[in-house]
C-alpha positions as YAML, in Angstrom:
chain: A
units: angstrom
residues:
- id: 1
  name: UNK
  ca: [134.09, 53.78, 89.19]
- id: 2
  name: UNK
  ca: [136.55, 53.45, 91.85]
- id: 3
  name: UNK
  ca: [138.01, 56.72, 91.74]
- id: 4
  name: UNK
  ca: [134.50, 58.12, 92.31]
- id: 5
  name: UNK
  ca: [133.87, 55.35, 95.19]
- id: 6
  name: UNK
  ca: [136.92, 57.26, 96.77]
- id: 7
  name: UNK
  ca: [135.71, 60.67, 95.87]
- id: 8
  name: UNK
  ca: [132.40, 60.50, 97.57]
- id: 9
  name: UNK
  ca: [133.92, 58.30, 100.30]
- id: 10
  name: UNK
  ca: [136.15, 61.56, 100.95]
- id: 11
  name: UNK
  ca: [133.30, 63.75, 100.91]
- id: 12
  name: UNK
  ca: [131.11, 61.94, 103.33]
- id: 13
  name: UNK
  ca: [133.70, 62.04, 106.08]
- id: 14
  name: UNK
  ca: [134.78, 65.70, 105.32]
- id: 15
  name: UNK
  ca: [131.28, 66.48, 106.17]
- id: 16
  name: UNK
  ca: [130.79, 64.40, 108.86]
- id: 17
  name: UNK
  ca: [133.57, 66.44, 110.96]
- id: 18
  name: UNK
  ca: [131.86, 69.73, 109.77]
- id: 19
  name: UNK
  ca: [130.36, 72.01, 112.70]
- id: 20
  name: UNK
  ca: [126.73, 71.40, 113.08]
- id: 21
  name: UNK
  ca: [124.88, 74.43, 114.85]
- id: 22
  name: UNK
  ca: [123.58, 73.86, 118.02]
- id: 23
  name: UNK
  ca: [120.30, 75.16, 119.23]
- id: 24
  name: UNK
  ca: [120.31, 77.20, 122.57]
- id: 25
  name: UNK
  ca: [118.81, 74.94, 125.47]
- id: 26
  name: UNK
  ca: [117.06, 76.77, 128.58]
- id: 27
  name: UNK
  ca: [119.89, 77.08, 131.38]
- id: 28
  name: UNK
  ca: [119.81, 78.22, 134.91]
- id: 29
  name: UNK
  ca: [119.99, 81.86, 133.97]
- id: 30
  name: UNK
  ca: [116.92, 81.41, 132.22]
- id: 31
  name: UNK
  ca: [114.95, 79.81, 135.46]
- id: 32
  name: UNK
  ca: [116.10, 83.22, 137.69]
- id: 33
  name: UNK
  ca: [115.25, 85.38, 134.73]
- id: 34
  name: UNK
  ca: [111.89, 84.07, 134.54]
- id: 35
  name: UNK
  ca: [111.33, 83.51, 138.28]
- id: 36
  name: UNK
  ca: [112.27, 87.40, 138.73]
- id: 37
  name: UNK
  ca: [109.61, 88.22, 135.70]
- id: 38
  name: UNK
  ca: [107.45, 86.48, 137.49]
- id: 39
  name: UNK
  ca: [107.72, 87.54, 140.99]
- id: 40
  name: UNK
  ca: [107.76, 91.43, 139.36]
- id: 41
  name: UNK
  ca: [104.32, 90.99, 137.77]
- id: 42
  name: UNK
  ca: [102.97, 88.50, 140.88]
- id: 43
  name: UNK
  ca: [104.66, 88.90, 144.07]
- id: 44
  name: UNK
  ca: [101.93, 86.42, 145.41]
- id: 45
  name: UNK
  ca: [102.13, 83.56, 143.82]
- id: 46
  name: UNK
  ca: [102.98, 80.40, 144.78]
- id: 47
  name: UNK
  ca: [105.50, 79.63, 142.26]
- id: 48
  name: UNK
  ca: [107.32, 82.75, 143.78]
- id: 49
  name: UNK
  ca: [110.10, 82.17, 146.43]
- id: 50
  name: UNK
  ca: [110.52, 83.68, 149.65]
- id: 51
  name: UNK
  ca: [111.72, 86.44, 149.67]
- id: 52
  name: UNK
  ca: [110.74, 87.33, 146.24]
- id: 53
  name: UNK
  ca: [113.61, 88.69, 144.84]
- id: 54
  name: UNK
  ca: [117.22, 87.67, 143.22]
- id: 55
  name: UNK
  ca: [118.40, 85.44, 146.07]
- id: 56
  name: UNK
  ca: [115.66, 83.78, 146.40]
- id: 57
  name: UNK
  ca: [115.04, 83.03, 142.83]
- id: 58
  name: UNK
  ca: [118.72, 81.53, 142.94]
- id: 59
  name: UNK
  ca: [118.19, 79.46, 144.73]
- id: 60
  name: UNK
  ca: [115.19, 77.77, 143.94]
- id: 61
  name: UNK
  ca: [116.55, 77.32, 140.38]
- id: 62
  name: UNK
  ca: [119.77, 75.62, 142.58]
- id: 63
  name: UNK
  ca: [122.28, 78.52, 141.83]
- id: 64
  name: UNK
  ca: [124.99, 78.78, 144.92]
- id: 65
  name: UNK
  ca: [125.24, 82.32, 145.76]
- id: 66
  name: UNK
  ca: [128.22, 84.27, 144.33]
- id: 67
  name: UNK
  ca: [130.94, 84.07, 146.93]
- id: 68
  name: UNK
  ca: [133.87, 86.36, 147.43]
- id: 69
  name: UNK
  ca: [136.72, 86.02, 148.41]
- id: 70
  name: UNK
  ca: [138.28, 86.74, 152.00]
- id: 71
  name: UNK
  ca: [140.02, 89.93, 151.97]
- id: 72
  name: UNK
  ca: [143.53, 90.41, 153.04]
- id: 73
  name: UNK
  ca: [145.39, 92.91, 154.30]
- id: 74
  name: UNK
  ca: [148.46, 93.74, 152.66]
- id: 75
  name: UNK
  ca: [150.99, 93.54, 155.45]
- id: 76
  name: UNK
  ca: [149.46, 89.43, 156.34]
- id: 77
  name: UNK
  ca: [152.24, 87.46, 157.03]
- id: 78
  name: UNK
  ca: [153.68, 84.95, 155.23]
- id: 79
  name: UNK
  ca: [152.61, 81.54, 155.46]
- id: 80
  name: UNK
  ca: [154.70, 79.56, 158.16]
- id: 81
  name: UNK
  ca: [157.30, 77.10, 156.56]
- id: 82
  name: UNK
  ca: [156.85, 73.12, 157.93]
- id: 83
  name: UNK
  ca: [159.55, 72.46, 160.51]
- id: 84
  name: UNK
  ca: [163.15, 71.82, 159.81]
- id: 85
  name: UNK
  ca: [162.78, 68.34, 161.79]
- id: 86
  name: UNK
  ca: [160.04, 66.97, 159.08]
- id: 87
  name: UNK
  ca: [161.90, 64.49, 156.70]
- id: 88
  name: UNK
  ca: [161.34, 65.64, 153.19]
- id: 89
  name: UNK
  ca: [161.88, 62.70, 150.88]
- id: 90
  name: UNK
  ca: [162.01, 62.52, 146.85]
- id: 91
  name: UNK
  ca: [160.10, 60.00, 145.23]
- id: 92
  name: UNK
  ca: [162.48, 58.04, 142.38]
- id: 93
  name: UNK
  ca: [160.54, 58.33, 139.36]
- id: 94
  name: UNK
  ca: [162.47, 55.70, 137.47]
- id: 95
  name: UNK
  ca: [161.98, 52.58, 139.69]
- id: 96
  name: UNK
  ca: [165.24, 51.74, 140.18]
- id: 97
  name: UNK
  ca: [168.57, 53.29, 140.77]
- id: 98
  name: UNK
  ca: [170.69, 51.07, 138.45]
- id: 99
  name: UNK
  ca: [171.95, 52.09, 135.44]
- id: 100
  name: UNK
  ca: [171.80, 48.76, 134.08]
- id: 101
  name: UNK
  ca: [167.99, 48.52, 134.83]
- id: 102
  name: UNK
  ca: [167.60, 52.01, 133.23]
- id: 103
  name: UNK
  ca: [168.86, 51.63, 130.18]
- id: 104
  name: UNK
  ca: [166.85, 47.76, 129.62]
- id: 105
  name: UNK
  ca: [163.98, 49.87, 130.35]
- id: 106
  name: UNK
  ca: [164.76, 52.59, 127.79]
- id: 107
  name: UNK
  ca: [165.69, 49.64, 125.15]
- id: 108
  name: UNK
  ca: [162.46, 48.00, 126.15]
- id: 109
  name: UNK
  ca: [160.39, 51.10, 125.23]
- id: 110
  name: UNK
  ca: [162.34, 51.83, 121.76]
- id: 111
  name: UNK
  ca: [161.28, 47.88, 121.15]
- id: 112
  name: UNK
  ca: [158.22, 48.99, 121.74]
- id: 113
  name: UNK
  ca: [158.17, 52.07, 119.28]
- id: 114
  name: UNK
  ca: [160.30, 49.71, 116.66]
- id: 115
  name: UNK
  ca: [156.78, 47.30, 117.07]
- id: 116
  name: UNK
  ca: [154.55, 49.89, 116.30]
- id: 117
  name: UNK
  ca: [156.49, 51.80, 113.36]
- id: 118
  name: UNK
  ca: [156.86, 47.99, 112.03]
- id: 119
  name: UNK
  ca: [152.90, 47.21, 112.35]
- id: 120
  name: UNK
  ca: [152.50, 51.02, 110.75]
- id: 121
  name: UNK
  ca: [154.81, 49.78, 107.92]
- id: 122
  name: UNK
  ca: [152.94, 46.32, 107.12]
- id: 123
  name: UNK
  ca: [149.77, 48.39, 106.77]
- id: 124
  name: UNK
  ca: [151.43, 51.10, 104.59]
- id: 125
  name: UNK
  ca: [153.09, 48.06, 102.65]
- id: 126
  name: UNK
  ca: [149.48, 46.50, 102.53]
- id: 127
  name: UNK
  ca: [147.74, 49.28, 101.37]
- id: 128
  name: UNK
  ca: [149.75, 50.10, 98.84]
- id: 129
  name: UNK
  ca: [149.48, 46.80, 97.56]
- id: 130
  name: UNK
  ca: [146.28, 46.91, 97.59]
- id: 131
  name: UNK
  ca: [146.00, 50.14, 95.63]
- id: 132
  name: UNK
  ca: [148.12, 49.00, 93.06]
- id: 133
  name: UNK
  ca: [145.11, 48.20, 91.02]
- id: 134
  name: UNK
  ca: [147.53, 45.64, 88.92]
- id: 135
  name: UNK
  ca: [150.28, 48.02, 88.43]
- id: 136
  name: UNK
  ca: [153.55, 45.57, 88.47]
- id: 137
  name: UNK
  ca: [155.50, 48.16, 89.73]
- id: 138
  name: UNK
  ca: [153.01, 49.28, 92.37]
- id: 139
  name: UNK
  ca: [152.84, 45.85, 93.35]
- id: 140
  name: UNK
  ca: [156.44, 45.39, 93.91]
- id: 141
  name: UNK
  ca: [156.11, 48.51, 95.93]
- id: 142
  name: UNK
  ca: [153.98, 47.19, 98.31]
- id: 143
  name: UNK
  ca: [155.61, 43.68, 98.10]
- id: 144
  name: UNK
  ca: [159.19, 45.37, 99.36]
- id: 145
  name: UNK
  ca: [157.50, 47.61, 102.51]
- id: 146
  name: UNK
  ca: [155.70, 44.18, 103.73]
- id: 147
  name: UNK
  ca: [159.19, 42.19, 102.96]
- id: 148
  name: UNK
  ca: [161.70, 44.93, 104.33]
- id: 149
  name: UNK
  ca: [159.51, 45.48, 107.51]
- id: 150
  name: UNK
  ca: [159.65, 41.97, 108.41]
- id: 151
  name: UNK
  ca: [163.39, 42.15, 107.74]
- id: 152
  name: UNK
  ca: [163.27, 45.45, 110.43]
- id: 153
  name: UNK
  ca: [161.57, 43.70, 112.66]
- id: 154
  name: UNK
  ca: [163.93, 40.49, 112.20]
- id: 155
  name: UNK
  ca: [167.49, 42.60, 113.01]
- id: 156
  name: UNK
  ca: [165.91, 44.75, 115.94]
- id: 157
  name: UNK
  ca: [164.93, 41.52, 118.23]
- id: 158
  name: UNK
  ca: [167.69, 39.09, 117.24]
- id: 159
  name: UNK
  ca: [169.61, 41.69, 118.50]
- id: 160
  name: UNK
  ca: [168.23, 42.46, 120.89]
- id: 161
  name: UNK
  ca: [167.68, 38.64, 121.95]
- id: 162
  name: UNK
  ca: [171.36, 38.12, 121.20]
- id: 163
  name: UNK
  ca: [172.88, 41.11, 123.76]
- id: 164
  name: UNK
  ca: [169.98, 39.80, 126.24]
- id: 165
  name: UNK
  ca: [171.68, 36.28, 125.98]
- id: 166
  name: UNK
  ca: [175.35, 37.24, 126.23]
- id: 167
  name: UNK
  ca: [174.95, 40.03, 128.69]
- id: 168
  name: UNK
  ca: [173.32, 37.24, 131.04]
- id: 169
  name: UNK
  ca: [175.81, 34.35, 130.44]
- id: 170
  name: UNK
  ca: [178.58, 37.14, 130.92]
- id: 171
  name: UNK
  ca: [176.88, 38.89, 134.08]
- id: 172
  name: UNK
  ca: [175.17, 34.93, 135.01]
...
């Protein structure tokens, strides 16, 4: 019974990310066409623009007119450099300039990563727990990702919290 609780389970959301056709809706190019059929069958009506032709129709369905662009000869000249005088300045992406600073923020972010691999661990642990279905071994399985990822989690910020300490009564 469970296995076919999984089964169909699997099935429903294989088909729910299968393509589903589309139908075709009426776009602009079908407003010109049939403002052009029109206007060749009944240049008077009122429905047709003024003039009655292409342009027109264009723009009374709202269709800019094509533009193109400006031409250029092939001897143009180049486009003038800014002047020597103008300060050009580089942006420091990082913040800060000391190395110090750098590297906490690079240790920061691998905390960061070490959090999330540890929360992907306690659900990995918790899930196969879960799936043990009363399988001792199964459930030791599960038992050792949730302990060992707590243990993980334990070494990286009491060392971390330990360098922070000593680096700060050293530097303090």
């Amino acid at each position: 019974m469970n296995r076919l609780t999984l089964i169909l389970t699997s099935l429903a959301l294989s088909a729910s990310l299968l393509p589903t056709p589309v139908s075709a809706q009426a776009g602009p190019q079908t407003c010109v066409d049939s403002c052009i059929t029109l206007c060749a069958t009944d240049p008077d009506s009122p429905d047709c623009p003024d003039p009655p032709n292409e342009e027109g129709c264009n723009a009374q369905c709202g269709i800019a007119p094509p533009t193109t662009p400006p031409e250029t000869s092939v001897g143009a000249p180049a486009p003038t450099p800014p002047p020597a005088d103008v300060p050009r300045t580089l942006q420091n992406p990082l913040g800060t300039s000391d190395l110090r600073q750098v590297i906490g923020n690079i240790v920061r972010a691998l905390l960061g990563f070490a959090g999330a691999g540890a929360l992907l661990m306690f659900v990995w642990g918790g899930f196969q727990f879960m799936m043990a279905a009363g399988n001792p071994k199964n459930v030791e399985k599960g038992k050792l990702t949730l302990i060992w990822a707590t243990v993980g989690l334990v070494v990286i910020f009491s060392a971390y919290t330990l360098l922070d300490t000593l680096i700060k009564a050293l530097s303090g």
